[in-house]
């Protein structure tokens, strides 16, 4: 099947006319659109939750367009813009509808945003979705306001009287809202309050999804429910269970999702590449290879002032790295201006469509990729130890850091969601944050002994807290906060990267705190870099390889900037030399900054994507194993697909491909 273009289209029922509809149909034909998802009550046109009669106005306006689109071979989907409601905008819930609004973690009450456990809201939302289903849409989407956070201007919810009664019953005692929240966020080990909150948030959203799906399928059994998603680490602090939530969409229907692509405006492609790994790829991994993914391409605040056509094409093409089956195109505004043909989106979309169709013939599957497996766990918010116990952000998992760093360094990577009963052996895995708190001491020991493992400072601290320091031969560990006049930079003594001897990387800015580790005498530890003061005083060990298979980078993350300090070609070169010293591994040469490598598990297909504005004259791939030195290279060419049979030179473990890789270009290699 072809790569699916779904156009998210907003019109104003009060001002829509034949001219705007004609432009829509013309655009659909020229841009090769497969599906149109009509916004209902969206953004600037939103005026609170709709009654049955108000909803009829939208559906009655859509039905004639649905008929015309069907004549063009294009399906119609619906994108109601509200479930709970994105934000308060001066409206109040219509008394005719009459459901309760949520109360946030600070005790502030929403004006127009629903409490997700309120029985009246549940009845209301099921009735509306049943009403939407009455025109039998191809897909019926649930917006990403279907969550417990990011409802401006309020914070994490819900702590209304109705919810507090539920929490108190489960807690077995009366506790005020303020005390419950205080205990939920309390520093140190997780509390009963936190578990109760997460369990309830998880349970009620699964119930809601199931009730909505049942209401839809009762009216329109063939309509697929699609769920829009946001940041997976934030979903963790509302207890999201990805499998159960999406299975609740209904039997005999696929998991249909719209993962978030983190660039509503054009940003530097290397920055987009980091967010793509941390959010989009992690979401895809949670949903599984059989899910139907249609990622979000959004251009808010609209027009070429916001995003160039070339960057839009880049986002659409690289969505193939999620295993997507199509794309959702939110490229025109949501206030009823309709299609603007001066922006030439139709030409751009038509030109890249043949290449997207070609890529889909060998669709990437995230769970069937070679390389370093970055571990993530949807349940980490249950186990994280908070530091200050003041804000919900302290419950956010920090597991995504390796994903963006290693992919930007050219390593073949994938994301692996884990469970408490998972057993891994002979894998290369990367663990960050407090993920190890989800495992027993025996499981941690098994993970570390049976795999090649990358650890950051937070994961090392968990090992120390569990009294397992002997696994890493550590006899002393001391945290040194950033910018306290102690550490200033990391130096890799005796190492050369890109002609620079003893390269240095900052430990002073946009970086985490330093965990100084001392190791047992005569233990099998090779230190690769050291922490230094601004006066060139060597302070202690930094990067090291333990027992020839455990790599440690003993730092945590900056609260604002994460691991931004680590995005350096010096650090890339150090990492590549470290990993190569352990075992053969697939990665791209250090001279190809911000180029991503994905390799199918059997080695028969590879994807190479340039997330930079630089062009590279040739591709140098350090291979663990090359299945063949002959391959078919597939790339985009204007109005078509370029296919070329190439020979690959293999020498000293480096595969050289004498082909230029252009800025923002993705190529696919099919090995013969």
PDB file of C-alpha atoms in Angstrom, residues 419-561:
ATOM      1  CA  UNK A 419       9.419  -5.011  31.790  1.00  0.00           C
ATOM      2  CA  UNK A 420      10.283  -6.388  35.200  1.00  0.00           C
ATOM      3  CA  UNK A 421      10.349  -9.964  33.887  1.00  0.00           C
ATOM      4  CA  UNK A 422      12.590  -9.284  30.884  1.00  0.00           C
ATOM      5  CA  UNK A 423      15.885 -11.168  30.546  1.00  0.00           C
ATOM      6  CA  UNK A 424      18.564  -9.803  28.230  1.00  0.00           C
ATOM      7  CA  UNK A 425      21.746 -11.615  27.249  1.00  0.00           C
ATOM      8  CA  UNK A 426      24.603 -10.818  24.872  1.00  0.00           C
ATOM      9  CA  UNK A 427      23.122  -7.451  23.960  1.00  0.00           C
ATOM     10  CA  UNK A 428      24.599  -3.958  23.947  1.00  0.00           C
ATOM     11  CA  UNK A 429      22.316  -1.836  26.116  1.00  0.00           C
ATOM     12  CA  UNK A 430      22.318   1.757  27.371  1.00  0.00           C
ATOM     13  CA  UNK A 431      20.750   2.659  30.714  1.00  0.00           C
ATOM     14  CA  UNK A 432      20.188   6.183  32.007  1.00  0.00           C
ATOM     15  CA  UNK A 433      18.309   7.781  34.863  1.00  0.00           C
ATOM     16  CA  UNK A 434      16.762   5.608  37.564  1.00  0.00           C
ATOM     17  CA  UNK A 435      15.455   2.833  35.331  1.00  0.00           C
ATOM     18  CA  UNK A 436      17.294   0.185  37.373  1.00  0.00           C
ATOM     19  CA  UNK A 437      15.020   0.930  40.350  1.00  0.00           C
ATOM     20  CA  UNK A 438      12.386  -1.101  38.491  1.00  0.00           C
ATOM     21  CA  UNK A 439      14.480  -4.264  38.906  1.00  0.00           C
ATOM     22  CA  UNK A 440      15.557  -6.502  41.766  1.00  0.00           C
ATOM     23  CA  UNK A 441      19.199  -6.793  42.784  1.00  0.00           C
ATOM     24  CA  UNK A 442      19.326 -10.177  41.103  1.00  0.00           C
ATOM     25  CA  UNK A 443      17.984  -8.749  37.853  1.00  0.00           C
ATOM     26  CA  UNK A 444      20.443  -5.848  37.942  1.00  0.00           C
ATOM     27  CA  UNK A 445      23.303  -8.280  38.491  1.00  0.00           C
ATOM     28  CA  UNK A 446      22.106 -10.392  35.573  1.00  0.00           C
ATOM     29  CA  UNK A 447      21.825  -7.359  33.285  1.00  0.00           C
ATOM     30  CA  UNK A 448      25.316  -6.151  34.100  1.00  0.00           C
ATOM     31  CA  UNK A 449      27.019  -9.521  33.909  1.00  0.00           C
ATOM     32  CA  UNK A 450      25.386 -10.792  30.713  1.00  0.00           C
ATOM     33  CA  UNK A 451      25.507  -7.726  28.467  1.00  0.00           C
ATOM     34  CA  UNK A 452      27.666  -4.898  27.220  1.00  0.00           C
ATOM     35  CA  UNK A 453      26.249  -1.995  29.231  1.00  0.00           C
ATOM     36  CA  UNK A 454      26.478   1.792  29.109  1.00  0.00           C
ATOM     37  CA  UNK A 455      25.659   3.536  32.397  1.00  0.00           C
ATOM     38  CA  UNK A 456      25.273   7.178  33.372  1.00  0.00           C
ATOM     39  CA  UNK A 457      25.750   8.705  36.823  1.00  0.00           C
ATOM     40  CA  UNK A 458      22.145   8.302  37.946  1.00  0.00           C
ATOM     41  CA  UNK A 459      22.094   4.613  37.068  1.00  0.00           C
ATOM     42  CA  UNK A 460      25.408   4.136  38.873  1.00  0.00           C
ATOM     43  CA  UNK A 461      23.879   5.802  41.936  1.00  0.00           C
ATOM     44  CA  UNK A 462      21.043   3.275  41.903  1.00  0.00           C
ATOM     45  CA  UNK A 463      23.613   0.472  41.875  1.00  0.00           C
ATOM     46  CA  UNK A 464      25.366   2.089  44.833  1.00  0.00           C
ATOM     47  CA  UNK A 465      22.068   2.535  46.705  1.00  0.00           C
ATOM     48  CA  UNK A 466      21.393  -1.177  46.254  1.00  0.00           C
ATOM     49  CA  UNK A 467      24.755  -2.031  47.822  1.00  0.00           C
ATOM     50  CA  UNK A 468      25.956  -3.508  44.525  1.00  0.00           C
ATOM     51  CA  UNK A 469      29.122  -1.425  44.155  1.00  0.00           C
ATOM     52  CA  UNK A 470      31.195  -4.608  43.795  1.00  0.00           C
ATOM     53  CA  UNK A 471      29.653  -5.118  40.355  1.00  0.00           C
ATOM     54  CA  UNK A 472      31.560  -2.006  39.250  1.00  0.00           C
ATOM     55  CA  UNK A 473      34.576  -2.394  41.583  1.00  0.00           C
ATOM     56  CA  UNK A 474      33.758   0.975  43.188  1.00  0.00           C
ATOM     57  CA  UNK A 475      35.171   1.662  46.652  1.00  0.00           C
ATOM     58  CA  UNK A 476      34.297   5.364  46.851  1.00  0.00           C
ATOM     59  CA  UNK A 477      31.816   7.646  45.109  1.00  0.00           C
ATOM     60  CA  UNK A 478      31.374  11.388  45.614  1.00  0.00           C
ATOM     61  CA  UNK A 479      29.057  13.808  43.801  1.00  0.00           C
ATOM     62  CA  UNK A 480      30.494  17.192  42.814  1.00  0.00           C
ATOM     63  CA  UNK A 481      27.835  19.668  41.660  1.00  0.00           C
ATOM     64  CA  UNK A 482      28.415  21.636  38.500  1.00  0.00           C
ATOM     65  CA  UNK A 483      29.732  25.214  38.715  1.00  0.00           C
ATOM     66  CA  UNK A 484      31.090  24.942  42.248  1.00  0.00           C
ATOM     67  CA  UNK A 485      34.715  25.635  41.314  1.00  0.00           C
ATOM     68  CA  UNK A 486      35.719  21.971  41.329  1.00  0.00           C
ATOM     69  CA  UNK A 487      35.522  20.286  37.902  1.00  0.00           C
ATOM     70  CA  UNK A 488      35.901  22.355  34.719  1.00  0.00           C
ATOM     71  CA  UNK A 489      36.497  19.949  31.841  1.00  0.00           C
ATOM     72  CA  UNK A 490      36.958  16.314  30.898  1.00  0.00           C
ATOM     73  CA  UNK A 491      40.199  15.321  29.153  1.00  0.00           C
ATOM     74  CA  UNK A 492      40.914  12.070  27.318  1.00  0.00           C
ATOM     75  CA  UNK A 493      44.638  11.676  27.996  1.00  0.00           C
ATOM     76  CA  UNK A 494      46.517   9.730  25.337  1.00  0.00           C
ATOM     77  CA  UNK A 495      43.598   9.838  22.890  1.00  0.00           C
ATOM     78  CA  UNK A 496      43.488  11.606  19.516  1.00  0.00           C
ATOM     79  CA  UNK A 497      40.247  12.685  17.872  1.00  0.00           C
ATOM     80  CA  UNK A 498      40.248  14.409  14.474  1.00  0.00           C
ATOM     81  CA  UNK A 499      43.921  15.277  14.870  1.00  0.00           C
ATOM     82  CA  UNK A 500      43.488  16.790  18.337  1.00  0.00           C
ATOM     83  CA  UNK A 501      45.532  15.147  21.076  1.00  0.00           C
ATOM     84  CA  UNK A 502      44.107  14.806  24.587  1.00  0.00           C
ATOM     85  CA  UNK A 503      40.745  16.326  23.572  1.00  0.00           C
ATOM     86  CA  UNK A 504      38.674  18.189  26.143  1.00  0.00           C
ATOM     87  CA  UNK A 505      34.904  18.398  26.715  1.00  0.00           C
ATOM     88  CA  UNK A 506      33.256  20.866  29.092  1.00  0.00           C
ATOM     89  CA  UNK A 507      32.158  19.862  32.580  1.00  0.00           C
ATOM     90  CA  UNK A 508      31.310  23.452  33.401  1.00  0.00           C
ATOM     91  CA  UNK A 509      28.254  24.454  31.398  1.00  0.00           C
ATOM     92  CA  UNK A 510      25.032  22.894  30.084  1.00  0.00           C
ATOM     93  CA  UNK A 511      26.087  19.728  31.880  1.00  0.00           C
ATOM     94  CA  UNK A 512      25.242  17.542  34.819  1.00  0.00           C
ATOM     95  CA  UNK A 513      26.997  16.990  38.137  1.00  0.00           C
ATOM     96  CA  UNK A 514      30.118  14.839  38.315  1.00  0.00           C
ATOM     97  CA  UNK A 515      30.150  11.540  40.198  1.00  0.00           C
ATOM     98  CA  UNK A 516      33.784  10.960  41.123  1.00  0.00           C
ATOM     99  CA  UNK A 517      34.479   7.223  41.290  1.00  0.00           C
ATOM    100  CA  UNK A 518      37.441   5.438  42.836  1.00  0.00           C
ATOM    101  CA  UNK A 519      37.943   1.777  41.979  1.00  0.00           C
ATOM    102  CA  UNK A 520      39.355  -1.199  43.855  1.00  0.00           C
ATOM    103  CA  UNK A 521      43.085  -1.670  43.421  1.00  0.00           C
ATOM    104  CA  UNK A 522      44.013  -4.153  40.676  1.00  0.00           C
ATOM    105  CA  UNK A 523      40.405  -4.325  39.384  1.00  0.00           C
ATOM    106  CA  UNK A 524      39.818  -4.599  35.629  1.00  0.00           C
ATOM    107  CA  UNK A 525      39.070  -0.926  34.954  1.00  0.00           C
ATOM    108  CA  UNK A 526      40.464   1.050  32.042  1.00  0.00           C
ATOM    109  CA  UNK A 527      40.032   4.795  32.474  1.00  0.00           C
ATOM    110  CA  UNK A 528      39.586   6.683  29.201  1.00  0.00           C
ATOM    111  CA  UNK A 529      39.145  10.242  30.466  1.00  0.00           C
ATOM    112  CA  UNK A 530      39.575  12.326  33.606  1.00  0.00           C
ATOM    113  CA  UNK A 531      37.992  15.341  35.265  1.00  0.00           C
ATOM    114  CA  UNK A 532      40.201  18.432  35.479  1.00  0.00           C
ATOM    115  CA  UNK A 533      40.003  21.774  37.247  1.00  0.00           C
ATOM    116  CA  UNK A 534      40.384  25.074  35.422  1.00  0.00           C
ATOM    117  CA  UNK A 535      44.036  25.067  36.603  1.00  0.00           C
ATOM    118  CA  UNK A 536      44.769  21.761  34.825  1.00  0.00           C
ATOM    119  CA  UNK A 537      44.664  19.758  38.047  1.00  0.00           C
ATOM    120  CA  UNK A 538      43.635  16.143  37.438  1.00  0.00           C
ATOM    121  CA  UNK A 539      40.769  15.536  39.853  1.00  0.00           C
ATOM    122  CA  UNK A 540      39.650  11.986  39.228  1.00  0.00           C
ATOM    123  CA  UNK A 541      38.369   9.333  36.862  1.00  0.00           C
ATOM    124  CA  UNK A 542      35.622  10.057  34.372  1.00  0.00           C
ATOM    125  CA  UNK A 543      34.823   7.729  31.468  1.00  0.00           C
ATOM    126  CA  UNK A 544      35.939   4.151  32.016  1.00  0.00           C
ATOM    127  CA  UNK A 545      35.436   0.569  30.850  1.00  0.00           C
ATOM    128  CA  UNK A 546      34.893  -1.978  33.619  1.00  0.00           C
ATOM    129  CA  UNK A 547      35.555  -5.691  33.095  1.00  0.00           C
ATOM    130  CA  UNK A 548      35.884  -5.020  29.359  1.00  0.00           C
ATOM    131  CA  UNK A 549      32.111  -4.669  28.866  1.00  0.00           C
ATOM    132  CA  UNK A 550      30.650  -1.965  31.152  1.00  0.00           C
ATOM    133  CA  UNK A 551      31.061   1.649  30.013  1.00  0.00           C
ATOM    134  CA  UNK A 552      30.458   4.365  32.604  1.00  0.00           C
ATOM    135  CA  UNK A 553      29.889   8.076  32.063  1.00  0.00           C
ATOM    136  CA  UNK A 554      29.464   9.234  35.682  1.00  0.00           C
ATOM    137  CA  UNK A 555      27.350  12.371  35.380  1.00  0.00           C
ATOM    138  CA  UNK A 556      23.673  13.172  35.776  1.00  0.00           C
ATOM    139  CA  UNK A 557      21.746  15.720  33.706  1.00  0.00           C
ATOM    140  CA  UNK A 558      21.341  19.462  33.870  1.00  0.00           C
ATOM    141  CA  UNK A 559      17.752  20.308  34.897  1.00  0.00           C
ATOM    142  CA  UNK A 560      17.323  22.589  31.883  1.00  0.00           C
ATOM    143  CA  UNK A 561      19.870  21.454  29.286  1.00  0.00           C
TER     144      UNK A 561
END
